[in-house]
Amino acid sequence: MTIRPLDLPEGLLLQILFWATLALIGLVSALVLFGALLQARRDRQNRHRIACFRDWEARLAVHLFGEGPGRHPFGEVPRRDRWLFRSFLARYQATLAGREALLLRELYLGLGVHTSLPRRLRSRQPRTRARAAQEIGAFRLGGYLGLLPPLLHDPVPYVAHAAAQALTRSRDLAYAGPVMDWAIHEDTYQRERLLRVLEGFGPELLPWMEAHLPLPEADPGPWVLFALLAGSQRHRESQPRLLDLLGIPNLDLQASTLKALAALADPTLYDRVRPLAFHEAWEIRAQAARALGVLGGPGAVPDLIQLTADRVFEVRRNAAQGLADLGHAGAAALGWLAEDPGADPFARDMARERLEWADERGHQ
Amino acid sequence: MTRSWPEHTRVLVVEDDFPTARLIQARLEMEGLEVLPAGNGVEALDRLQREEVDLITTDLMMPAMNGFRLVQEVRDLPPPKGRIPILLISSNQNEQDMVRCLAAGADDYMTKPISAQVLVERLWRLFERSRRGG
């Protein structure tokens, strides 16, 4: 089959090609011009932002740290630059505490932008919602806290996280219930992040959890967080409850509880922890090995040596660390293991690795 | 509390967050200290080799070389540079990190948010202690 060219007079075809080319050139030029104008506008905004930030940085330093009698007012911020000033202040939210944080809060409130928070919390833009939640937390705007719990169900995870963080920073346990519900439904791999958020409530959260969480036998999940928080906050008052939790046959809960007991470092608990060093689940053996090193004395050395030959790497590693934590007796045992050709090869390798690690850092 | 810093006391401020660095610098300069800024551990080591420094304050999480590594590198230097007091500042409240940094040779540790007043007071204590040879 042959394709025939359009049956048009030659002159007309040339004219069409000419005008089509011209139109294309015009279109491309318009696009280039539009792009250049956009870029120029952006450059102008950036220059303005940099100039404002430089000016405000100098004024902020005098406002916060200025010496001499009386206060050092920050000065006026033009109405059109207030949105910029809000992001300027936001840069210091996570940095400053004490008197400076209070002065920043005053500056923020002086802008009057907090009145738009309810609207911004409902914005279609997730970034706007998250930033509004962060402002409530950072500038301690207690009056707006009640607007945050619905955001814990936000489909965008970082918005929910920002809301939870703002609520915990308030330290108001009236919001502990919704935040705890949010935390329980988050993925397990996020646990460290969740703990950092929950720590915002302070140690008062632990008695609250004891009073409000469902029974651990029925729902051990939230109690895992309880155990980890008790450990990270060294909350001795939670120790009796932790001992109860140790008896609940749930792998995650028992391992987390052992971790917490090791953090509390009460040597009188050694006999309670010791049997778990030979539990069938490696997760529990691994945490027990770490705990024995903290809670035990020289008497823990034989058990820990046995655990350095465990079939699971994590148990061997924690047992070697446990020996190192015991001090002289443990260090001597590690040295003996590393040198003994008759020792279990797993145990010997782990002891050598631990000693090399300590040697590199110049300590045991 | 009055602090009488000797003239030309120099603080190396290692911080990758520019606004924070500028604010710390402003506060320390108001205190009469000379501030040498550095954006990461590598820059800090470079400045440390070229200039005299009395105190170091460093962030923990930084690109190129983090605060933990910087502490180790400084402590490996021969005295007197290897003995410069180091104050670590971090937004991370992870206990393991704190222990690691102190074990590596940091003299003190602060977590963000920080009060500038507390920062100055801690630097003063470190400076006093090092001056007394402690």
mmCIF file of C-alpha atoms in Angstrom, chain A:
data_model
loop_
_atom_site.group_PDB
_atom_site.id
_atom_site.type_symbol
_atom_site.label_atom_id
_atom_site.label_comp_id
_atom_site.label_asym_id
_atom_site.label_seq_id
_atom_site.Cartn_x
_atom_site.Cartn_y
_atom_site.Cartn_z
ATOM 1 C CA MET A 1 0.000 0.000 0.000
ATOM 2 C CA THR A 2 1.375 3.442 -0.861
ATOM 3 C CA ILE A 3 0.631 6.554 1.166
ATOM 4 C CA ARG A 4 -0.289 9.449 -1.092
ATOM 5 C CA PRO A 5 0.461 13.003 -0.027
ATOM 6 C CA LEU A 6 -2.463 15.326 0.516
ATOM 7 C CA ASP A 7 -3.942 16.415 -2.721
ATOM 8 C CA LEU A 8 -3.255 20.146 -2.163
ATOM 9 C CA PRO A 9 -1.723 22.764 -4.382
ATOM 10 C CA GLU A 10 1.956 23.184 -3.697
ATOM 11 C CA GLY A 11 1.657 26.876 -2.695
ATOM 12 C CA LEU A 12 -1.050 26.181 -0.110
ATOM 13 C CA LEU A 13 0.949 23.376 1.458
ATOM 14 C CA LEU A 14 3.968 25.659 1.874
ATOM 15 C CA GLN A 15 1.782 28.325 3.439
ATOM 16 C CA ILE A 16 0.353 25.851 5.945
ATOM 17 C CA LEU A 17 3.833 24.682 6.869
ATOM 18 C CA PHE A 18 5.028 28.253 7.239
ATOM 19 C CA TRP A 19 2.195 29.317 9.556
ATOM 20 C CA ALA A 20 2.312 26.116 11.563
ATOM 21 C CA THR A 21 6.045 26.612 12.166
ATOM 22 C CA LEU A 22 5.441 30.212 13.150
ATOM 23 C CA ALA A 23 2.681 29.174 15.580
ATOM 24 C CA LEU A 24 4.972 26.564 17.109
ATOM 25 C CA ILE A 25 7.776 29.095 17.541
ATOM 26 C CA GLY A 26 5.295 31.504 19.135
ATOM 27 C CA LEU A 27 4.029 28.829 21.519
ATOM 28 C CA VAL A 28 7.532 27.787 22.583
ATOM 29 C CA SER A 29 8.563 31.429 23.060
ATOM 30 C CA ALA A 30 5.462 32.091 25.172
ATOM 31 C CA LEU A 31 6.246 29.070 27.326
ATOM 32 C CA VAL A 32 9.876 30.155 27.747
ATOM 33 C CA LEU A 33 8.774 33.687 28.627
ATOM 34 C CA PHE A 34 6.208 32.361 31.122
ATOM 35 C CA GLY A 35 8.840 30.142 32.749
ATOM 36 C CA ALA A 36 11.301 33.026 32.948
ATOM 37 C CA LEU A 37 8.670 35.269 34.523
ATOM 38 C CA LEU A 38 7.815 32.588 37.081
ATOM 39 C CA GLN A 39 11.495 32.100 37.890
ATOM 40 C CA ALA A 40 12.055 35.860 38.202
ATOM 41 C CA ARG A 41 9.091 36.088 40.566
ATOM 42 C CA ARG A 42 10.431 33.215 42.634
ATOM 43 C CA ASP A 43 13.910 34.766 42.716
ATOM 44 C CA ARG A 44 12.443 38.058 43.877
ATOM 45 C CA GLN A 45 10.498 36.274 46.626
ATOM 46 C CA ASN A 46 13.611 34.379 47.692
ATOM 47 C CA ARG A 47 15.680 37.555 47.818
ATOM 48 C CA HIS A 48 12.974 39.183 49.881
ATOM 49 C CA ARG A 49 12.799 36.180 52.191
ATOM 50 C CA ILE A 50 16.563 36.111 52.687
ATOM 51 C CA ALA A 51 16.638 39.865 53.381
ATOM 52 C CA CYS A 52 13.772 39.535 55.894
ATOM 53 C CA PHE A 53 15.351 36.525 57.625
ATOM 54 C CA ARG A 54 18.704 38.296 57.941
ATOM 55 C CA ASP A 55 17.067 41.342 59.452
ATOM 56 C CA TRP A 56 14.901 39.255 61.802
ATOM 57 C CA GLU A 57 17.812 37.045 62.884
ATOM 58 C CA ALA A 58 19.709 40.077 64.136
ATOM 59 C CA ARG A 59 16.582 41.516 65.791
ATOM 60 C CA LEU A 60 15.701 38.176 67.357
ATOM 61 C CA ALA A 61 19.143 37.806 68.940
ATOM 62 C CA VAL A 62 18.814 41.245 70.580
ATOM 63 C CA HIS A 63 15.203 40.548 71.567
ATOM 64 C CA LEU A 64 16.068 37.222 73.203
ATOM 65 C CA PHE A 65 19.475 37.913 74.680
ATOM 66 C CA GLY A 66 19.778 41.708 74.809
ATOM 67 C CA GLU A 67 21.370 42.980 77.991
ATOM 68 C CA GLY A 68 20.792 46.129 79.946
ATOM 69 C CA PRO A 69 17.695 47.494 81.658
ATOM 70 C CA GLY A 70 14.250 46.897 80.211
ATOM 71 C CA ARG A 71 13.075 44.653 77.467
ATOM 72 C CA HIS A 72 14.223 44.808 73.884
ATOM 73 C CA PRO A 73 11.152 44.896 71.665
ATOM 74 C CA PHE A 74 11.411 42.965 68.420
ATOM 75 C CA GLY A 75 9.811 45.720 66.385
ATOM 76 C CA GLU A 76 7.173 45.732 63.695
ATOM 77 C CA VAL A 77 6.639 43.048 61.080
ATOM 78 C CA PRO A 78 4.760 44.271 57.987
ATOM 79 C CA ARG A 79 1.386 42.583 57.553
ATOM 80 C CA ARG A 80 2.364 41.202 54.113
ATOM 81 C CA ASP A 81 5.391 39.453 55.638
ATOM 82 C CA ARG A 82 3.581 37.803 58.511
ATOM 83 C CA TRP A 83 3.321 34.397 56.833
ATOM 84 C CA LEU A 84 7.086 34.569 56.308
ATOM 85 C CA PHE A 85 7.620 35.526 59.918
ATOM 86 C CA ARG A 86 5.616 32.510 61.020
ATOM 87 C CA SER A 87 7.947 30.163 59.150
ATOM 88 C CA PHE A 88 10.908 32.125 60.498
ATOM 89 C CA LEU A 89 9.757 31.528 64.079
ATOM 90 C CA ALA A 90 8.984 27.896 63.291
ATOM 91 C CA ARG A 91 12.701 27.304 62.638
ATOM 92 C CA TYR A 92 13.418 27.882 66.322
ATOM 93 C CA GLN A 93 10.499 25.904 67.749
ATOM 94 C CA ALA A 94 12.496 22.795 68.424
ATOM 95 C CA THR A 95 15.662 24.584 69.504
ATOM 96 C CA LEU A 96 14.836 27.000 72.291
ATOM 97 C CA ALA A 97 13.599 26.388 75.808
ATOM 98 C CA GLY A 98 13.163 28.411 78.987
ATOM 99 C CA ARG A 99 12.840 32.174 78.869
ATOM 100 C CA GLU A 100 13.664 32.305 75.158
ATOM 101 C CA ALA A 101 10.852 29.882 74.340
ATOM 102 C CA LEU A 102 8.404 32.109 76.225
ATOM 103 C CA LEU A 103 9.593 35.160 74.311
ATOM 104 C CA LEU A 104 9.176 33.296 71.025
ATOM 105 C CA ARG A 105 5.644 32.369 72.072
ATOM 106 C CA GLU A 106 4.853 36.006 72.779
ATOM 107 C CA LEU A 107 6.175 36.987 69.367
ATOM 108 C CA TYR A 108 4.057 34.310 67.718
ATOM 109 C CA LEU A 109 0.910 35.374 69.572
ATOM 110 C CA GLY A 110 1.659 39.000 68.696
ATOM 111 C CA LEU A 111 1.325 38.094 65.027
ATOM 112 C CA GLY A 112 -2.287 37.096 65.511
ATOM 113 C CA VAL A 113 -1.962 34.205 63.055
ATOM 114 C CA HIS A 114 -3.085 31.720 65.686
ATOM 115 C CA THR A 115 -6.673 32.794 65.007
ATOM 116 C CA SER A 116 -6.429 31.033 61.639
ATOM 117 C CA LEU A 117 -5.473 27.706 63.255
ATOM 118 C CA PRO A 118 -8.985 26.154 63.138
ATOM 119 C CA ARG A 119 -9.160 26.880 59.403
ATOM 120 C CA ARG A 120 -5.628 25.611 58.784
ATOM 121 C CA LEU A 121 -6.283 22.405 60.713
ATOM 122 C CA ARG A 122 -9.091 21.699 58.217
ATOM 123 C CA SER A 123 -6.998 22.569 55.169
ATOM 124 C CA ARG A 124 -6.914 20.187 52.204
ATOM 125 C CA GLN A 125 -3.106 20.402 52.239
ATOM 126 C CA PRO A 126 -1.558 17.851 54.647
ATOM 127 C CA ARG A 127 1.491 20.081 55.158
ATOM 128 C CA THR A 128 -0.695 22.948 56.298
ATOM 129 C CA ARG A 129 -2.575 20.700 58.724
ATOM 130 C CA ALA A 130 0.652 19.268 60.124
ATOM 131 C CA ARG A 131 2.239 22.692 60.505
ATOM 132 C CA ALA A 132 -0.832 24.034 62.308
ATOM 133 C CA ALA A 133 -0.678 21.067 64.709
ATOM 134 C CA GLN A 134 3.036 21.669 65.278
ATOM 135 C CA GLU A 135 2.386 25.344 66.058
ATOM 136 C CA ILE A 136 -0.147 24.367 68.718
ATOM 137 C CA GLY A 137 2.401 22.070 70.341
ATOM 138 C CA ALA A 138 5.437 24.275 69.991
ATOM 139 C CA PHE A 139 3.833 27.488 71.202
ATOM 140 C CA ARG A 140 1.803 25.741 73.928
ATOM 141 C CA LEU A 141 -1.565 26.961 72.656
ATOM 142 C CA GLY A 142 -3.679 25.090 75.182
ATOM 143 C CA GLY A 143 -6.892 26.655 73.947
ATOM 144 C CA TYR A 144 -6.575 24.872 70.605
ATOM 145 C CA LEU A 145 -5.657 21.409 71.901
ATOM 146 C CA GLY A 146 -9.275 20.278 71.694
ATOM 147 C CA LEU A 147 -9.098 20.582 67.889
ATOM 148 C CA LEU A 148 -6.294 18.049 67.593
ATOM 149 C CA PRO A 149 -7.804 14.627 68.522
ATOM 150 C CA PRO A 150 -9.699 14.310 65.193
ATOM 151 C CA LEU A 151 -6.362 14.729 63.415
ATOM 152 C CA LEU A 152 -5.126 11.535 65.059
ATOM 153 C CA HIS A 153 -7.299 9.749 62.476
ATOM 154 C CA ASP A 154 -5.848 11.756 59.592
ATOM 155 C CA PRO A 155 -5.172 9.583 56.538
ATOM 156 C CA VAL A 156 -1.713 11.154 56.194
ATOM 157 C CA PRO A 157 0.565 9.568 58.844
ATOM 158 C CA TYR A 158 2.766 12.609 59.465
ATOM 159 C CA VAL A 159 -0.256 14.782 60.178
ATOM 160 C CA ALA A 160 -1.480 12.304 62.806
ATOM 161 C CA HIS A 161 2.039 12.130 64.217
ATOM 162 C CA ALA A 162 2.259 15.935 64.481
ATOM 163 C CA ALA A 163 -1.113 16.018 66.247
ATOM 164 C CA ALA A 164 -0.051 13.306 68.707
ATOM 165 C CA GLN A 165 3.202 15.098 69.408
ATOM 166 C CA ALA A 166 1.409 18.384 70.070
ATOM 167 C CA LEU A 167 -1.002 16.649 72.460
ATOM 168 C CA THR A 168 1.753 14.898 74.412
ATOM 169 C CA ARG A 169 3.826 18.075 74.659
ATOM 170 C CA SER A 170 0.880 19.661 76.446
ATOM 171 C CA ARG A 171 1.358 17.055 79.242
ATOM 172 C CA ASP A 172 -2.407 17.165 79.653
ATOM 173 C CA LEU A 173 -3.456 13.623 80.518
ATOM 174 C CA ALA A 174 -7.007 14.400 79.423
ATOM 175 C CA TYR A 175 -5.660 13.597 75.939
ATOM 176 C CA ALA A 176 -3.792 10.449 76.969
ATOM 177 C CA GLY A 177 -6.741 8.221 75.938
ATOM 178 C CA PRO A 178 -6.969 9.302 72.281
ATOM 179 C CA VAL A 179 -3.185 9.420 71.913
ATOM 180 C CA MET A 180 -2.841 5.933 73.369
ATOM 181 C CA ASP A 181 -5.523 4.633 70.956
ATOM 182 C CA TRP A 182 -3.550 6.146 68.091
ATOM 183 C CA ALA A 183 -0.275 4.653 69.324
ATOM 184 C CA ILE A 184 -1.739 1.172 69.732
ATOM 185 C CA HIS A 185 -2.970 1.148 66.161
ATOM 186 C CA GLU A 186 0.356 2.248 64.713
ATOM 187 C CA ASP A 187 2.732 -0.293 63.163
ATOM 188 C CA THR A 188 5.084 -2.138 65.500
ATOM 189 C CA TYR A 189 8.168 -1.062 63.550
ATOM 190 C CA GLN A 190 7.346 2.525 64.506
ATOM 191 C CA ARG A 191 7.694 1.676 68.196
ATOM 192 C CA GLU A 192 10.771 3.810 68.893
ATOM 193 C CA ARG A 193 9.106 6.833 67.326
ATOM 194 C CA LEU A 194 5.932 6.173 69.294
ATOM 195 C CA LEU A 195 7.873 5.961 72.534
ATOM 196 C CA ARG A 196 9.518 9.316 71.856
ATOM 197 C CA VAL A 197 6.050 10.817 71.309
ATOM 198 C CA LEU A 198 4.517 9.217 74.406
ATOM 199 C CA GLU A 199 7.457 10.327 76.561
ATOM 200 C CA GLY A 200 6.188 13.855 75.983
ATOM 201 C CA PHE A 201 3.474 13.249 78.595
ATOM 202 C CA GLY A 202 6.180 12.678 81.195
ATOM 203 C CA PRO A 203 6.294 9.980 83.898
ATOM 204 C CA GLU A 204 2.696 10.719 84.931
ATOM 205 C CA LEU A 205 1.579 8.729 81.906
ATOM 206 C CA LEU A 206 2.641 5.425 83.517
ATOM 207 C CA PRO A 207 0.232 5.561 86.508
ATOM 208 C CA TRP A 208 -2.442 6.710 84.068
ATOM 209 C CA MET A 209 -1.784 3.656 81.897
ATOM 210 C CA GLU A 210 -1.963 1.349 84.910
ATOM 211 C CA ALA A 211 -5.354 2.789 85.791
ATOM 212 C CA HIS A 212 -6.841 2.916 82.294
ATOM 213 C CA LEU A 213 -5.411 0.151 80.112
ATOM 214 C CA PRO A 214 -7.380 -3.096 79.684
ATOM 215 C CA LEU A 215 -6.132 -6.131 81.600
ATOM 216 C CA PRO A 216 -2.778 -7.331 80.231
ATOM 217 C CA GLU A 217 -4.042 -10.918 79.965
ATOM 218 C CA ALA A 218 -6.809 -9.724 77.644
ATOM 219 C CA ASP A 219 -4.806 -7.225 75.584
ATOM 220 C CA PRO A 220 -1.038 -7.301 76.108
ATOM 221 C CA GLY A 221 -0.251 -4.885 73.217
ATOM 222 C CA PRO A 222 -0.580 -1.586 75.130
ATOM 223 C CA TRP A 223 1.358 -3.065 78.046
ATOM 224 C CA VAL A 224 4.356 -3.563 75.807
ATOM 225 C CA LEU A 225 4.427 0.218 75.447
ATOM 226 C CA PHE A 226 3.993 0.531 79.214
ATOM 227 C CA ALA A 227 7.017 -1.698 79.833
ATOM 228 C CA LEU A 228 9.200 0.104 77.313
ATOM 229 C CA LEU A 229 8.201 3.506 78.690
ATOM 230 C CA ALA A 230 8.877 2.374 82.269
ATOM 231 C CA GLY A 231 12.341 1.311 81.134
ATOM 232 C CA SER A 232 13.152 4.414 79.128
ATOM 233 C CA GLN A 233 12.015 6.677 81.977
ATOM 234 C CA ARG A 234 13.623 4.585 84.741
ATOM 235 C CA HIS A 235 10.289 4.594 86.552
ATOM 236 C CA ARG A 236 10.957 2.589 89.716
ATOM 237 C CA GLU A 237 7.352 2.905 90.880
ATOM 238 C CA SER A 238 6.323 0.721 87.928
ATOM 239 C CA GLN A 239 8.524 -2.188 89.003
ATOM 240 C CA PRO A 240 5.774 -4.166 90.843
ATOM 241 C CA ARG A 241 3.579 -4.014 87.752
ATOM 242 C CA LEU A 242 6.512 -5.031 85.558
ATOM 243 C CA LEU A 243 7.018 -8.136 87.684
ATOM 244 C CA ASP A 244 3.338 -9.025 87.126
ATOM 245 C CA LEU A 245 3.791 -8.544 83.392
ATOM 246 C CA LEU A 246 6.793 -10.873 83.371
ATOM 247 C CA GLY A 247 4.446 -13.745 84.246
ATOM 248 C CA ILE A 248 2.093 -13.157 81.313
ATOM 249 C CA PRO A 249 2.840 -15.653 78.522
ATOM 250 C CA ASN A 250 3.273 -13.188 75.694
ATOM 251 C CA LEU A 251 6.581 -13.116 73.880
ATOM 252 C CA ASP A 252 6.695 -9.422 73.014
ATOM 253 C CA LEU A 253 5.484 -8.385 76.449
ATOM 254 C CA GLN A 254 7.954 -10.570 78.344
ATOM 255 C CA ALA A 255 10.884 -9.433 76.192
ATOM 256 C CA SER A 256 9.938 -5.768 76.632
ATOM 257 C CA THR A 257 9.490 -6.249 80.368
ATOM 258 C CA LEU A 258 12.940 -7.809 80.662
ATOM 259 C CA LYS A 259 14.370 -4.839 78.808
ATOM 260 C CA ALA A 260 12.658 -2.510 81.279
ATOM 261 C CA LEU A 261 13.858 -4.476 84.313
ATOM 262 C CA ALA A 262 17.409 -4.324 83.004
ATOM 263 C CA ALA A 263 17.035 -0.551 82.710
ATOM 264 C CA LEU A 264 15.784 -0.321 86.306
ATOM 265 C CA ALA A 265 18.822 -2.377 87.372
ATOM 266 C CA ASP A 266 17.500 -3.703 90.689
ATOM 267 C CA PRO A 267 19.888 -6.568 91.640
ATOM 268 C CA THR A 268 17.293 -8.132 93.946
ATOM 269 C CA LEU A 269 15.419 -9.252 90.815
ATOM 270 C CA TYR A 270 18.236 -11.466 89.598
ATOM 271 C CA ASP A 271 16.566 -14.709 90.698
ATOM 272 C CA ARG A 272 13.314 -13.743 88.979
ATOM 273 C CA VAL A 273 15.085 -13.077 85.689
ATOM 274 C CA ARG A 274 17.563 -15.993 85.670
ATOM 275 C CA PRO A 275 15.133 -18.807 84.646
ATOM 276 C CA LEU A 276 14.155 -16.797 81.561
ATOM 277 C CA ALA A 277 17.731 -16.975 80.262
ATOM 278 C CA PHE A 278 16.908 -20.529 79.176
ATOM 279 C CA HIS A 279 13.453 -19.854 77.770
ATOM 280 C CA GLU A 280 12.578 -21.610 74.505
ATOM 281 C CA ALA A 281 12.020 -18.294 72.689
ATOM 282 C CA TRP A 282 15.247 -16.616 71.606
ATOM 283 C CA GLU A 283 13.731 -13.118 71.971
ATOM 284 C CA ILE A 284 13.346 -13.737 75.694
ATOM 285 C CA ARG A 285 16.761 -15.398 76.066
ATOM 286 C CA ALA A 286 18.350 -12.390 74.346
ATOM 287 C CA GLN A 287 16.758 -9.849 76.691
ATOM 288 C CA ALA A 288 17.405 -12.050 79.730
ATOM 289 C CA ALA A 289 21.094 -12.265 78.777
ATOM 290 C CA ARG A 290 21.324 -8.488 78.718
ATOM 291 C CA ALA A 291 19.458 -8.232 82.028
ATOM 292 C CA LEU A 292 21.700 -10.811 83.739
ATOM 293 C CA GLY A 293 24.731 -8.679 82.916
ATOM 294 C CA VAL A 294 23.149 -5.688 84.634
ATOM 295 C CA LEU A 295 21.457 -7.406 87.579
ATOM 296 C CA GLY A 296 23.952 -10.171 88.306
ATOM 297 C CA GLY A 297 27.353 -10.346 89.884
ATOM 298 C CA PRO A 298 30.155 -12.877 89.309
ATOM 299 C CA GLY A 299 27.548 -15.606 89.916
ATOM 300 C CA ALA A 300 25.993 -14.799 86.527
ATOM 301 C CA VAL A 301 29.193 -15.648 84.626
ATOM 302 C CA PRO A 302 28.498 -19.418 84.072
ATOM 303 C CA ASP A 303 24.995 -18.718 82.685
ATOM 304 C CA LEU A 304 26.262 -15.968 80.426
ATOM 305 C CA ILE A 305 29.140 -18.137 79.152
ATOM 306 C CA GLN A 306 26.581 -20.794 78.274
ATOM 307 C CA LEU A 307 24.499 -18.183 76.423
ATOM 308 C CA THR A 308 27.491 -17.017 74.371
ATOM 309 C CA ALA A 309 27.225 -20.409 72.633
ATOM 310 C CA ASP A 310 23.505 -20.010 71.892
ATOM 311 C CA ARG A 311 22.349 -20.938 68.399
ATOM 312 C CA VAL A 312 20.900 -17.437 67.836
ATOM 313 C CA PHE A 313 23.284 -14.584 67.115
ATOM 314 C CA GLU A 314 21.318 -11.941 69.075
ATOM 315 C CA VAL A 315 21.484 -14.069 72.231
ATOM 316 C CA ARG A 316 25.233 -14.633 71.819
ATOM 317 C CA ARG A 317 25.805 -10.917 71.228
ATOM 318 C CA ASN A 318 23.764 -9.878 74.280
ATOM 319 C CA ALA A 319 25.451 -12.515 76.439
ATOM 320 C CA ALA A 320 28.889 -11.176 75.458
ATOM 321 C CA GLN A 321 27.658 -7.653 76.231
ATOM 322 C CA GLY A 322 26.236 -8.961 79.510
ATOM 323 C CA LEU A 323 29.656 -10.350 80.445
ATOM 324 C CA ALA A 324 31.262 -7.022 79.634
ATOM 325 C CA ASP A 325 28.651 -5.246 81.795
ATOM 326 C CA LEU A 326 29.565 -7.442 84.774
ATOM 327 C CA GLY A 327 32.948 -5.741 85.069
ATOM 328 C CA HIS A 328 36.187 -7.548 85.950
ATOM 329 C CA ALA A 329 34.715 -11.034 86.379
ATOM 330 C CA GLY A 330 32.886 -10.816 83.038
ATOM 331 C CA ALA A 331 35.853 -9.309 81.212
ATOM 332 C CA ALA A 332 38.110 -12.083 82.515
ATOM 333 C CA ALA A 333 35.585 -14.664 81.299
ATOM 334 C CA LEU A 334 35.519 -13.030 77.858
ATOM 335 C CA GLY A 335 39.333 -13.139 77.727
ATOM 336 C CA TRP A 336 39.360 -16.792 78.717
ATOM 337 C CA LEU A 337 36.711 -17.662 76.106
ATOM 338 C CA ALA A 338 38.568 -15.796 73.371
ATOM 339 C CA GLU A 339 41.813 -17.664 74.080
ATOM 340 C CA ASP A 340 40.455 -21.146 74.789
ATOM 341 C CA PRO A 341 40.810 -23.378 71.693
ATOM 342 C CA GLY A 342 38.445 -25.891 73.294
ATOM 343 C CA ALA A 343 35.638 -23.360 73.765
ATOM 344 C CA ASP A 344 32.542 -23.449 71.601
ATOM 345 C CA PRO A 345 33.475 -21.715 68.308
ATOM 346 C CA PHE A 346 30.361 -19.500 68.472
ATOM 347 C CA ALA A 347 31.251 -18.374 71.983
ATOM 348 C CA ARG A 348 34.927 -17.874 71.117
ATOM 349 C CA ASP A 349 34.137 -15.749 68.059
ATOM 350 C CA MET A 350 31.659 -13.629 69.985
ATOM 351 C CA ALA A 351 34.092 -13.083 72.862
ATOM 352 C CA ARG A 352 36.841 -12.056 70.419
ATOM 353 C CA GLU A 353 34.481 -9.702 68.626
ATOM 354 C CA ARG A 354 33.394 -8.079 71.889
ATOM 355 C CA LEU A 355 36.975 -7.662 73.085
ATOM 356 C CA GLU A 356 38.062 -6.167 69.752
ATOM 357 C CA TRP A 357 35.130 -3.767 69.907
ATOM 358 C CA ALA A 358 36.124 -2.698 73.413
ATOM 359 C CA ASP A 359 39.750 -2.406 72.392
ATOM 360 C CA GLU A 360 38.922 -0.102 69.473
ATOM 361 C CA ARG A 361 37.126 2.210 71.870
ATOM 362 C CA GLY A 362 39.671 1.957 74.611
ATOM 363 C CA HIS A 363 37.301 0.569 77.238
ATOM 364 C CA GLN A 364 35.590 -2.667 78.282
#
